Short mmCIF file of N, CA and C in Angstrom, two decimals:
data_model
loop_
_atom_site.label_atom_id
_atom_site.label_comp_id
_atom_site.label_asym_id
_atom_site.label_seq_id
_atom_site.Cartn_x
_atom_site.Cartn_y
_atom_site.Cartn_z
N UNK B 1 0.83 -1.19 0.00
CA UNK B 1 0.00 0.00 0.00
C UNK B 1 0.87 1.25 0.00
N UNK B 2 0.37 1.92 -1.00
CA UNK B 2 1.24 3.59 -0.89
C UNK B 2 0.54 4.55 0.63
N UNK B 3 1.23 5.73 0.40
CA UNK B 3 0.76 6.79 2.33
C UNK B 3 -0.45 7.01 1.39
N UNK B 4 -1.17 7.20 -0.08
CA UNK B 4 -2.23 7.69 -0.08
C UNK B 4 -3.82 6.80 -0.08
N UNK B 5 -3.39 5.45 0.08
CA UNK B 5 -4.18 4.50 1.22
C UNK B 5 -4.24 4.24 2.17
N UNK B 6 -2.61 4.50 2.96
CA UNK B 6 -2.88 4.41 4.31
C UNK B 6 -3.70 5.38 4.82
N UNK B 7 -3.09 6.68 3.77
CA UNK B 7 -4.41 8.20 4.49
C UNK B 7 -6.06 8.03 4.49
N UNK B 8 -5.97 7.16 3.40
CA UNK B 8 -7.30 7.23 3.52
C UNK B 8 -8.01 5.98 4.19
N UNK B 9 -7.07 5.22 4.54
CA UNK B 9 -8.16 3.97 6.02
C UNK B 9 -7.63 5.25 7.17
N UNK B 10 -6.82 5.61 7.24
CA UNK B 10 -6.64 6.44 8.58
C UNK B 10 -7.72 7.54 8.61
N UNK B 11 -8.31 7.72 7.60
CA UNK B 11 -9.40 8.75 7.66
C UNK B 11 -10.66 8.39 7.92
N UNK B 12 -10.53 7.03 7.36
CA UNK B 12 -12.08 6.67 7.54
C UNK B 12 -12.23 5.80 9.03
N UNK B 13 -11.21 5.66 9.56
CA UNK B 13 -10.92 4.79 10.23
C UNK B 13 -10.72 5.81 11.95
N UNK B 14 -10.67 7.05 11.93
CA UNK B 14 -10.41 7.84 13.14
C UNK B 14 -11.94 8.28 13.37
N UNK B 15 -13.14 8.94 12.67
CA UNK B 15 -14.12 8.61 13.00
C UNK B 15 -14.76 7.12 13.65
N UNK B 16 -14.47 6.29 13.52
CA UNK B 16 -15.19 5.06 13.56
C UNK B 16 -14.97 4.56 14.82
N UNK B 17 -13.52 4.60 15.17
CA UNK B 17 -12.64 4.18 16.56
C UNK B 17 -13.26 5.47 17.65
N UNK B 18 -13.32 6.58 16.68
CA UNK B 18 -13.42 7.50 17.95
C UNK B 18 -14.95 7.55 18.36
N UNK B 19 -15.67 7.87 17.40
CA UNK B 19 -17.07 7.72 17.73
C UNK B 19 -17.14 7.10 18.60
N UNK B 20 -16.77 5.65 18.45
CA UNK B 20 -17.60 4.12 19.27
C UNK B 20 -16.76 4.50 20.47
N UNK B 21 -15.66 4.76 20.99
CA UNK B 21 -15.13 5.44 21.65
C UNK B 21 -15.52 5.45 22.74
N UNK B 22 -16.53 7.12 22.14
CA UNK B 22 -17.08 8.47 22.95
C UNK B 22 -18.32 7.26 23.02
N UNK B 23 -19.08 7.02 22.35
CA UNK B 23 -20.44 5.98 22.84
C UNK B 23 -20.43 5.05 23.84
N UNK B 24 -19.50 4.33 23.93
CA UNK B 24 -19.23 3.07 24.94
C UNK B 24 -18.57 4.02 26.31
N UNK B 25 -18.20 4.91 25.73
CA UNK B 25 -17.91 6.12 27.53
C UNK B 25 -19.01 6.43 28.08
N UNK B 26 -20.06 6.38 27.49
CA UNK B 26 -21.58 6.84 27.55
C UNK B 26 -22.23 5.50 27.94
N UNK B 27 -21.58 5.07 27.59
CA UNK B 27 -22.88 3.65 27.79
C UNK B 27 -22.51 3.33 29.41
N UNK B 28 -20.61 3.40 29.39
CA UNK B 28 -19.86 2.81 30.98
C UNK B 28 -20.91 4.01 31.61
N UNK B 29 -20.63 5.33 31.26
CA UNK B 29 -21.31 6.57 32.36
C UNK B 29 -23.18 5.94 33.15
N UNK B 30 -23.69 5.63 31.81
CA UNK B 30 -24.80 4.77 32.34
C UNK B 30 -24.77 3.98 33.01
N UNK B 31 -24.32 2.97 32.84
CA UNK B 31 -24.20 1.76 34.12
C UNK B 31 -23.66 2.25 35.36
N UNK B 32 -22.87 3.43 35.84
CA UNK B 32 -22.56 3.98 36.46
C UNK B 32 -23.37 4.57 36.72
N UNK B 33 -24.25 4.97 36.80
CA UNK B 33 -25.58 6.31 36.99
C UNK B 33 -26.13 5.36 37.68
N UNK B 34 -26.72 4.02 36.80
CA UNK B 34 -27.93 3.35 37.27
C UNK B 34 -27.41 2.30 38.38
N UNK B 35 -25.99 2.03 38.88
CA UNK B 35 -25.75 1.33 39.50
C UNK B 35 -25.23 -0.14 39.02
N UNK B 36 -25.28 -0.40 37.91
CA UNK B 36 -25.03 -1.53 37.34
C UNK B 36 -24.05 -1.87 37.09
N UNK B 37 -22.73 -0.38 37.09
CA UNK B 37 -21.41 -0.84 36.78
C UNK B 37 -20.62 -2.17 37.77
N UNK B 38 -20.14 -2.63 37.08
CA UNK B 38 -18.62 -3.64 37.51
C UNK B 38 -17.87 -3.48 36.09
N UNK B 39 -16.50 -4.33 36.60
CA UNK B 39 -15.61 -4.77 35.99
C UNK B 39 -15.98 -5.14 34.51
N UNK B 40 -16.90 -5.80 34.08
CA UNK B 40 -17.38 -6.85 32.86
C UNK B 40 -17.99 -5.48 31.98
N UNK B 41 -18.50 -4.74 32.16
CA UNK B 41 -19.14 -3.53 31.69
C UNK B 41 -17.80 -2.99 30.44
N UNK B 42 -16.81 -2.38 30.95
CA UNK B 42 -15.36 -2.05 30.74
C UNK B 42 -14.69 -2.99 29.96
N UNK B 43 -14.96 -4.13 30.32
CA UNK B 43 -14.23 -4.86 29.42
C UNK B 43 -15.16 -5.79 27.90
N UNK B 44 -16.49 -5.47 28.77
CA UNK B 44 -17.61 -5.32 27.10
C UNK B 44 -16.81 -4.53 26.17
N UNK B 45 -17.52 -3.59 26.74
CA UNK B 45 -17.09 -1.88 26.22
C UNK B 45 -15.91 -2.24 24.87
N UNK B 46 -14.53 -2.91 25.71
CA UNK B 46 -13.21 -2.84 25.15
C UNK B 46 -13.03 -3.76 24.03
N UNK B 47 -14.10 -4.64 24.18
CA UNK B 47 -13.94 -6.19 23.63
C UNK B 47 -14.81 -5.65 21.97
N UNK B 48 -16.02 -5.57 22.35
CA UNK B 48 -16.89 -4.40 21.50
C UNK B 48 -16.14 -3.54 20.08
N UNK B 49 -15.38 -2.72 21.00
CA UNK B 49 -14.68 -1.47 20.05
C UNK B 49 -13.99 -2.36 19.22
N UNK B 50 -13.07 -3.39 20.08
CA UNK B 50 -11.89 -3.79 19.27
C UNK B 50 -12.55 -4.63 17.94
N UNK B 51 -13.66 -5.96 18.51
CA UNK B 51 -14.03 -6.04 17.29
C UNK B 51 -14.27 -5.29 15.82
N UNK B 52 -15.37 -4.39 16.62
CA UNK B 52 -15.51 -3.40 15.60
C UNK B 52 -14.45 -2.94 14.61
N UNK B 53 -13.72 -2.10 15.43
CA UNK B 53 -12.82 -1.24 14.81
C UNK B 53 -11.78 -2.39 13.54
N UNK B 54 -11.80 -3.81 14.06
CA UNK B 54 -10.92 -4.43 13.17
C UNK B 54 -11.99 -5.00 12.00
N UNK B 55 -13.09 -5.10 12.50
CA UNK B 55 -13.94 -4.78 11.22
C UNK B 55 -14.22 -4.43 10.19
N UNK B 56 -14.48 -2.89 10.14
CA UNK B 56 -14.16 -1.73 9.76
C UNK B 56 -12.83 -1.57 9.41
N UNK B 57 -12.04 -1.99 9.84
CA UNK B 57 -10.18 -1.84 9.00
C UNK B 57 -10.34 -2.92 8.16
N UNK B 58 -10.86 -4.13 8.34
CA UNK B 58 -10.96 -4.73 7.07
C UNK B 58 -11.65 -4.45 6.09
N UNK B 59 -12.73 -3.78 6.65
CA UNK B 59 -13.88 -3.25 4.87
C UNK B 59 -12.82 -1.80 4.48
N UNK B 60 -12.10 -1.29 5.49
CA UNK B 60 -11.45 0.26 4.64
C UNK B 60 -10.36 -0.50 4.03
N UNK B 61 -9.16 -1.11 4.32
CA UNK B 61 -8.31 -2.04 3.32
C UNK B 61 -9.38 -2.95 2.51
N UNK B 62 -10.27 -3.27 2.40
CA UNK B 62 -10.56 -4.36 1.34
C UNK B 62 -11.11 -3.38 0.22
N UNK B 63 -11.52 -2.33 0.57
CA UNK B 63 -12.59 -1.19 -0.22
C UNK B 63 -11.28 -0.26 -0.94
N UNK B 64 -10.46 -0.01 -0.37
CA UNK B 64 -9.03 0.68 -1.12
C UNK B 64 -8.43 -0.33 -1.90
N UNK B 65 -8.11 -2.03 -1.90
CA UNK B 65 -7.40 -2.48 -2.49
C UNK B 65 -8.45 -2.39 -4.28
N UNK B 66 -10.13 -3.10 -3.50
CA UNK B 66 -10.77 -2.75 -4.97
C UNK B 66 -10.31 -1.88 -5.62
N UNK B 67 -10.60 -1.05 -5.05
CA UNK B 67 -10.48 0.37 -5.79
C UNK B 67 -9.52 0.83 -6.93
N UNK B 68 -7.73 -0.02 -6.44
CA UNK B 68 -6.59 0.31 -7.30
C UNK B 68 -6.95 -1.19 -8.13
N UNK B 69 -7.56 -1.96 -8.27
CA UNK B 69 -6.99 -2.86 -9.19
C UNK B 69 -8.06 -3.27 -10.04
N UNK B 70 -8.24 -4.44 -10.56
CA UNK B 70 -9.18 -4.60 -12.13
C UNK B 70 -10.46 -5.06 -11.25
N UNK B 71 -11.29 -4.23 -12.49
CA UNK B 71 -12.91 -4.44 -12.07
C UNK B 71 -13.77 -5.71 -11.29
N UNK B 72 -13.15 -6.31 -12.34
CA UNK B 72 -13.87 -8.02 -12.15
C UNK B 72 -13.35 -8.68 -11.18
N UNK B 73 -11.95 -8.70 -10.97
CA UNK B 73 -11.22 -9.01 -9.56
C UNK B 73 -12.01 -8.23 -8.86
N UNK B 74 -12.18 -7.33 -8.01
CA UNK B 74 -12.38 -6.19 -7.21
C UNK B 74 -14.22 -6.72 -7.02
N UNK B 75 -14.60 -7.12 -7.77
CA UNK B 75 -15.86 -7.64 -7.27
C UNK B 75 -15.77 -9.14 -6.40
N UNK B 76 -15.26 -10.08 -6.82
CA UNK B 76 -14.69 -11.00 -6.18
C UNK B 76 -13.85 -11.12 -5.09
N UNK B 77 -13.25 -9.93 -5.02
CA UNK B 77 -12.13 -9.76 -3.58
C UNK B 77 -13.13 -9.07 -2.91
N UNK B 78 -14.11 -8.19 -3.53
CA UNK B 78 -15.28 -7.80 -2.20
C UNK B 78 -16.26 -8.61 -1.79
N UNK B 79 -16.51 -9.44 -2.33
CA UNK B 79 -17.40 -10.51 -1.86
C UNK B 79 -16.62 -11.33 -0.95
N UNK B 80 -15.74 -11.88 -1.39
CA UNK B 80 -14.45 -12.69 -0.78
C UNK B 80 -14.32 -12.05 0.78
N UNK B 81 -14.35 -10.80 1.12
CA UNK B 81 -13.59 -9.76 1.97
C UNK B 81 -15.15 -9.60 2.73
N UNK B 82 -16.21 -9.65 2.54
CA UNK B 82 -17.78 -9.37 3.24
C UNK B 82 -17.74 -11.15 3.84
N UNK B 83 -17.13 -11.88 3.39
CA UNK B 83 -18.03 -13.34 3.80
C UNK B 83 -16.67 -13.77 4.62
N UNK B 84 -15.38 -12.63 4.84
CA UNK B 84 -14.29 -12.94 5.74
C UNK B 84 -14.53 -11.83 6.86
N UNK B 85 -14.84 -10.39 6.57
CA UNK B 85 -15.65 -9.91 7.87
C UNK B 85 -16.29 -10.51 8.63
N UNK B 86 -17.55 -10.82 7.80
CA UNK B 86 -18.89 -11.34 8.78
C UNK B 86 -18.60 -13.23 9.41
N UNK B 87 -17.63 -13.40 9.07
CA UNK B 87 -17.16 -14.85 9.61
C UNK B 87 -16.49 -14.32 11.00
N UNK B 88 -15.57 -13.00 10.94
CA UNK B 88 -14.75 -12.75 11.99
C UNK B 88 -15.58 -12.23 13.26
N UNK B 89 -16.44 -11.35 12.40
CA UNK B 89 -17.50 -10.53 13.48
C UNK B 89 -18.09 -11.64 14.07
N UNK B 90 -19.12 -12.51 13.32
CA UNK B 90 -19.76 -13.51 14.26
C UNK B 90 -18.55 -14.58 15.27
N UNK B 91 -17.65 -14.80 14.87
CA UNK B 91 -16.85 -15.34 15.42
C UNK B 91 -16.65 -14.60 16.56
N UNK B 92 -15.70 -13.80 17.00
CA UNK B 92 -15.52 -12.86 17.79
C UNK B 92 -16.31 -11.97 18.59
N UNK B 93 -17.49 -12.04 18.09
CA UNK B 93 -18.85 -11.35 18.62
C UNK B 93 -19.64 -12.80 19.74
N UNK B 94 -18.79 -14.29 19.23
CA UNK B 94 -19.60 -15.18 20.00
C UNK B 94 -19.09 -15.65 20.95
N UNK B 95 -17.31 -15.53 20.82
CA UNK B 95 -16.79 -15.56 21.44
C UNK B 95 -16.86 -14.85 23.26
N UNK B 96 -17.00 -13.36 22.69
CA UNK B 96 -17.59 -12.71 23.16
C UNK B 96 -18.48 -12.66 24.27
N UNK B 97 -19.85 -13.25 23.57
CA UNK B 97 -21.02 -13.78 24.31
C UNK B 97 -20.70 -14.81 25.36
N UNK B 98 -20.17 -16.11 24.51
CA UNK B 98 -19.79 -17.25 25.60
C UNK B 98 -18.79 -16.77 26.25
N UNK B 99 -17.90 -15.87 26.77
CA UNK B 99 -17.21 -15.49 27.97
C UNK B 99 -18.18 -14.53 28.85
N UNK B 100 -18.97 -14.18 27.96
CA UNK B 100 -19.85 -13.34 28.87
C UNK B 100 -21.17 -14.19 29.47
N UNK B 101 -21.44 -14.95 29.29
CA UNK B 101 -22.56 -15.93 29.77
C UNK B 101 -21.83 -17.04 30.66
N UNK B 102 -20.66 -17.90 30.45
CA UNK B 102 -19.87 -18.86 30.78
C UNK B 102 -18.66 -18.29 32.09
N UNK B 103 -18.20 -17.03 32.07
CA UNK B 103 -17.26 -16.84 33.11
C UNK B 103 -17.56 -15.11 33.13
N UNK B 104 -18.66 -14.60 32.98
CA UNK B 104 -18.54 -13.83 33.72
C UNK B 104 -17.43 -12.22 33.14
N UNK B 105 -17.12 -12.94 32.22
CA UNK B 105 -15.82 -12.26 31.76
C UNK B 105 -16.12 -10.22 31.20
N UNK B 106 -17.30 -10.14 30.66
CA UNK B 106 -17.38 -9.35 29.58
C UNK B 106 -19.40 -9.01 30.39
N UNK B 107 -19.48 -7.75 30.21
CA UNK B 107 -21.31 -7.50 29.76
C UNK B 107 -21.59 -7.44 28.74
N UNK B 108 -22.52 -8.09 28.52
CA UNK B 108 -23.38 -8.40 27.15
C UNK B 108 -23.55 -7.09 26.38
N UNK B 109 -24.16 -6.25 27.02
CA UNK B 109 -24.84 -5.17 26.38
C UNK B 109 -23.91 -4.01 26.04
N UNK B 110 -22.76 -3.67 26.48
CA UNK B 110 -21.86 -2.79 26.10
C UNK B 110 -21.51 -3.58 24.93
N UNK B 111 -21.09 -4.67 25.07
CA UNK B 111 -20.12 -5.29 23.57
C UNK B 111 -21.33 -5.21 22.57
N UNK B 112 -22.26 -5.55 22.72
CA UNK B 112 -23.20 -6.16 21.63
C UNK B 112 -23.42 -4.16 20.75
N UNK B 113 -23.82 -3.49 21.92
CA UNK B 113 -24.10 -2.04 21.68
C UNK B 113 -23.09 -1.64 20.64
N UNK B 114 -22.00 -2.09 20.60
CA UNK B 114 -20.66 -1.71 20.37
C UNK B 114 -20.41 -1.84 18.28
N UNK B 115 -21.68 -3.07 18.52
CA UNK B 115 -21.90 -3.29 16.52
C UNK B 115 -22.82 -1.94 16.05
N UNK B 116 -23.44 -1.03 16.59
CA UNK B 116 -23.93 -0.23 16.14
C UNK B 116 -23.34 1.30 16.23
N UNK B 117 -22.49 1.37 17.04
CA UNK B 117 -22.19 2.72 17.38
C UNK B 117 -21.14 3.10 16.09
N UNK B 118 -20.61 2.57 15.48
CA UNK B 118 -19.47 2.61 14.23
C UNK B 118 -20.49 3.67 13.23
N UNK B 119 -21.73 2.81 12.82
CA UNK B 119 -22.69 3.28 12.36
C UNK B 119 -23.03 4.54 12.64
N UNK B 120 -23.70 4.58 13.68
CA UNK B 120 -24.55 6.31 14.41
C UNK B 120 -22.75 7.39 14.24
N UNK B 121 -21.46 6.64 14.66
CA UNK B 121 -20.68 7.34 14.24
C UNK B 121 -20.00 8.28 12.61
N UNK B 122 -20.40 7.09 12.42
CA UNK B 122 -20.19 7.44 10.49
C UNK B 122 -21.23 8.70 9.93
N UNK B 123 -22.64 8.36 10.42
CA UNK B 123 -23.68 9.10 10.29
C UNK B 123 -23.47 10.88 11.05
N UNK B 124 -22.94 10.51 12.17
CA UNK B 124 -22.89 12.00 12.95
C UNK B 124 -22.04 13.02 11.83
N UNK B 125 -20.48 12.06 11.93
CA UNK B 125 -19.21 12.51 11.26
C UNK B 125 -19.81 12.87 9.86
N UNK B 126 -20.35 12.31 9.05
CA UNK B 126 -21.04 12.89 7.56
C UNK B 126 -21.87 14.43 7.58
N UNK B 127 -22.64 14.49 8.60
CA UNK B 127 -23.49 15.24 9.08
C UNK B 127 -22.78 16.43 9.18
N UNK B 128 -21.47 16.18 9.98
CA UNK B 128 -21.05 17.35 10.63
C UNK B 128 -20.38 17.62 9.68
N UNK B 129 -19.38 17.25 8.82
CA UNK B 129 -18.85 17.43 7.56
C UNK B 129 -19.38 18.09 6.43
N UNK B 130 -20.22 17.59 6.50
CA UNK B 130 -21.26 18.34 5.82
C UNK B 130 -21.46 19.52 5.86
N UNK B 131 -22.34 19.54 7.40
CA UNK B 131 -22.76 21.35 7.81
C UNK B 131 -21.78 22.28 7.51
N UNK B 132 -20.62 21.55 8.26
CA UNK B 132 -19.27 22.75 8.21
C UNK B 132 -19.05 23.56 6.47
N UNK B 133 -19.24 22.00 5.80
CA UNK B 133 -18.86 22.45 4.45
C UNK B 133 -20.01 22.93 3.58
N UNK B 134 -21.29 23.21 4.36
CA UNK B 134 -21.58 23.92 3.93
C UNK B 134 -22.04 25.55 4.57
N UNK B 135 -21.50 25.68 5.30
CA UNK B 135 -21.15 27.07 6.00
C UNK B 135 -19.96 27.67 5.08
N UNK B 136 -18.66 26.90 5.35
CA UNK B 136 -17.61 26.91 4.73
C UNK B 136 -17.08 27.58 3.49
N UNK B 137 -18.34 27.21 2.89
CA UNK B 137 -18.41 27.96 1.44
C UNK B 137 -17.46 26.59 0.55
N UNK B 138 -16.77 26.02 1.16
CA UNK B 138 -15.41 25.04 0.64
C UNK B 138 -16.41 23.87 -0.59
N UNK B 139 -15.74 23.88 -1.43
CA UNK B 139 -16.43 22.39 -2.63
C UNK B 139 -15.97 21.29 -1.84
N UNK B 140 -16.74 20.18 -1.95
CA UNK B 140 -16.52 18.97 -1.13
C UNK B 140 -15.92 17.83 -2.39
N UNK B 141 -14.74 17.11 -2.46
CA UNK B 141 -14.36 16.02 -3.90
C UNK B 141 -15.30 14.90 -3.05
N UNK B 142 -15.49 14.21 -3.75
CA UNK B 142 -16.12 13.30 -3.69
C UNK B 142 -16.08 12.04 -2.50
N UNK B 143 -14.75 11.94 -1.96
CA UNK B 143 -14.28 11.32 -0.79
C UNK B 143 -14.59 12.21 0.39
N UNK B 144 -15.30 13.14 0.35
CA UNK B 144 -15.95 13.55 1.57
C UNK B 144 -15.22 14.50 2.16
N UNK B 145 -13.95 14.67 1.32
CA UNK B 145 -12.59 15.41 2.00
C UNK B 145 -12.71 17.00 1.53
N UNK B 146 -12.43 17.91 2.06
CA UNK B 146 -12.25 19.50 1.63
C UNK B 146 -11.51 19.41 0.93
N UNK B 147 -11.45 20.30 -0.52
CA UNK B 147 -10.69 20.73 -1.09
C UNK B 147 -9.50 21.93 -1.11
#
């Protein structure tokens, strides 16, 4: 990979980590409010992100490699690359579960919470990108990036 793929998983990739982040700080602050915090909460939380986030680094490297190389490959390495995500996610997401049902290890509901917040993150970050750029006056290229 050249720096102008690494820039761009590092771009798409600092919203996503940070969002879920700031959400799962919110979620620990809750269980903390309502009394529910322990140990397993925190390490949902951690277990959660990490899935995620390596998730998401595999669809931003699998979505940049399409991108530089031939069409017809690039459909096949994305299919190839969706049915090696969603093998890892459920894997790791069950893993997950059975330490959290079996020892106690992990809370359910921070980790599980943790597949959606990437999402509501992506969505905020577009939003706000947006507004700015259009206050801004700035043309937006097509990668979402200021010109």
């Amino acid at each position: 990979m050249d720096k102008t793929e690494i820039k761009a998983i590092k771009d798409f990739m600092l919203p996503v980590v940070l969002g879920t982040l700031i959400l799962e700080g919110v979620t620990v602050l809750v269980f903390l409010i309502i009394g529910k915090f322990d140990i397993g909460v925190i390490c949902g939380a951690l277990w959660g992100t990490a899935v995620m986030s390596l998730y998401y680094f595999m669809m931003a490297t699998a979505v940049v490699r399409a991108a530089t190389g031939d069409p017809e490959l690039a459909k096949k390495r994305s299919a190839g690359s969706y049915m090696l995500r969603l093998a890892v996610l459920v894997g790791l997401m069950g893993l997950g579960l059975y330490l959290s049902a079996s020892k106690e290890l992990f809370n359910w509901i921070p980790m599980l919470l943790a597949a959606i917040y990437p999402r509501i993150s992506i969505g905020v970050y577009r939003t706000v990108t947006s507004v700015r750029q259009m206050y801004s006056g700035k043309p937006e290229n097509k990668d979402g990036d200021e010109k």
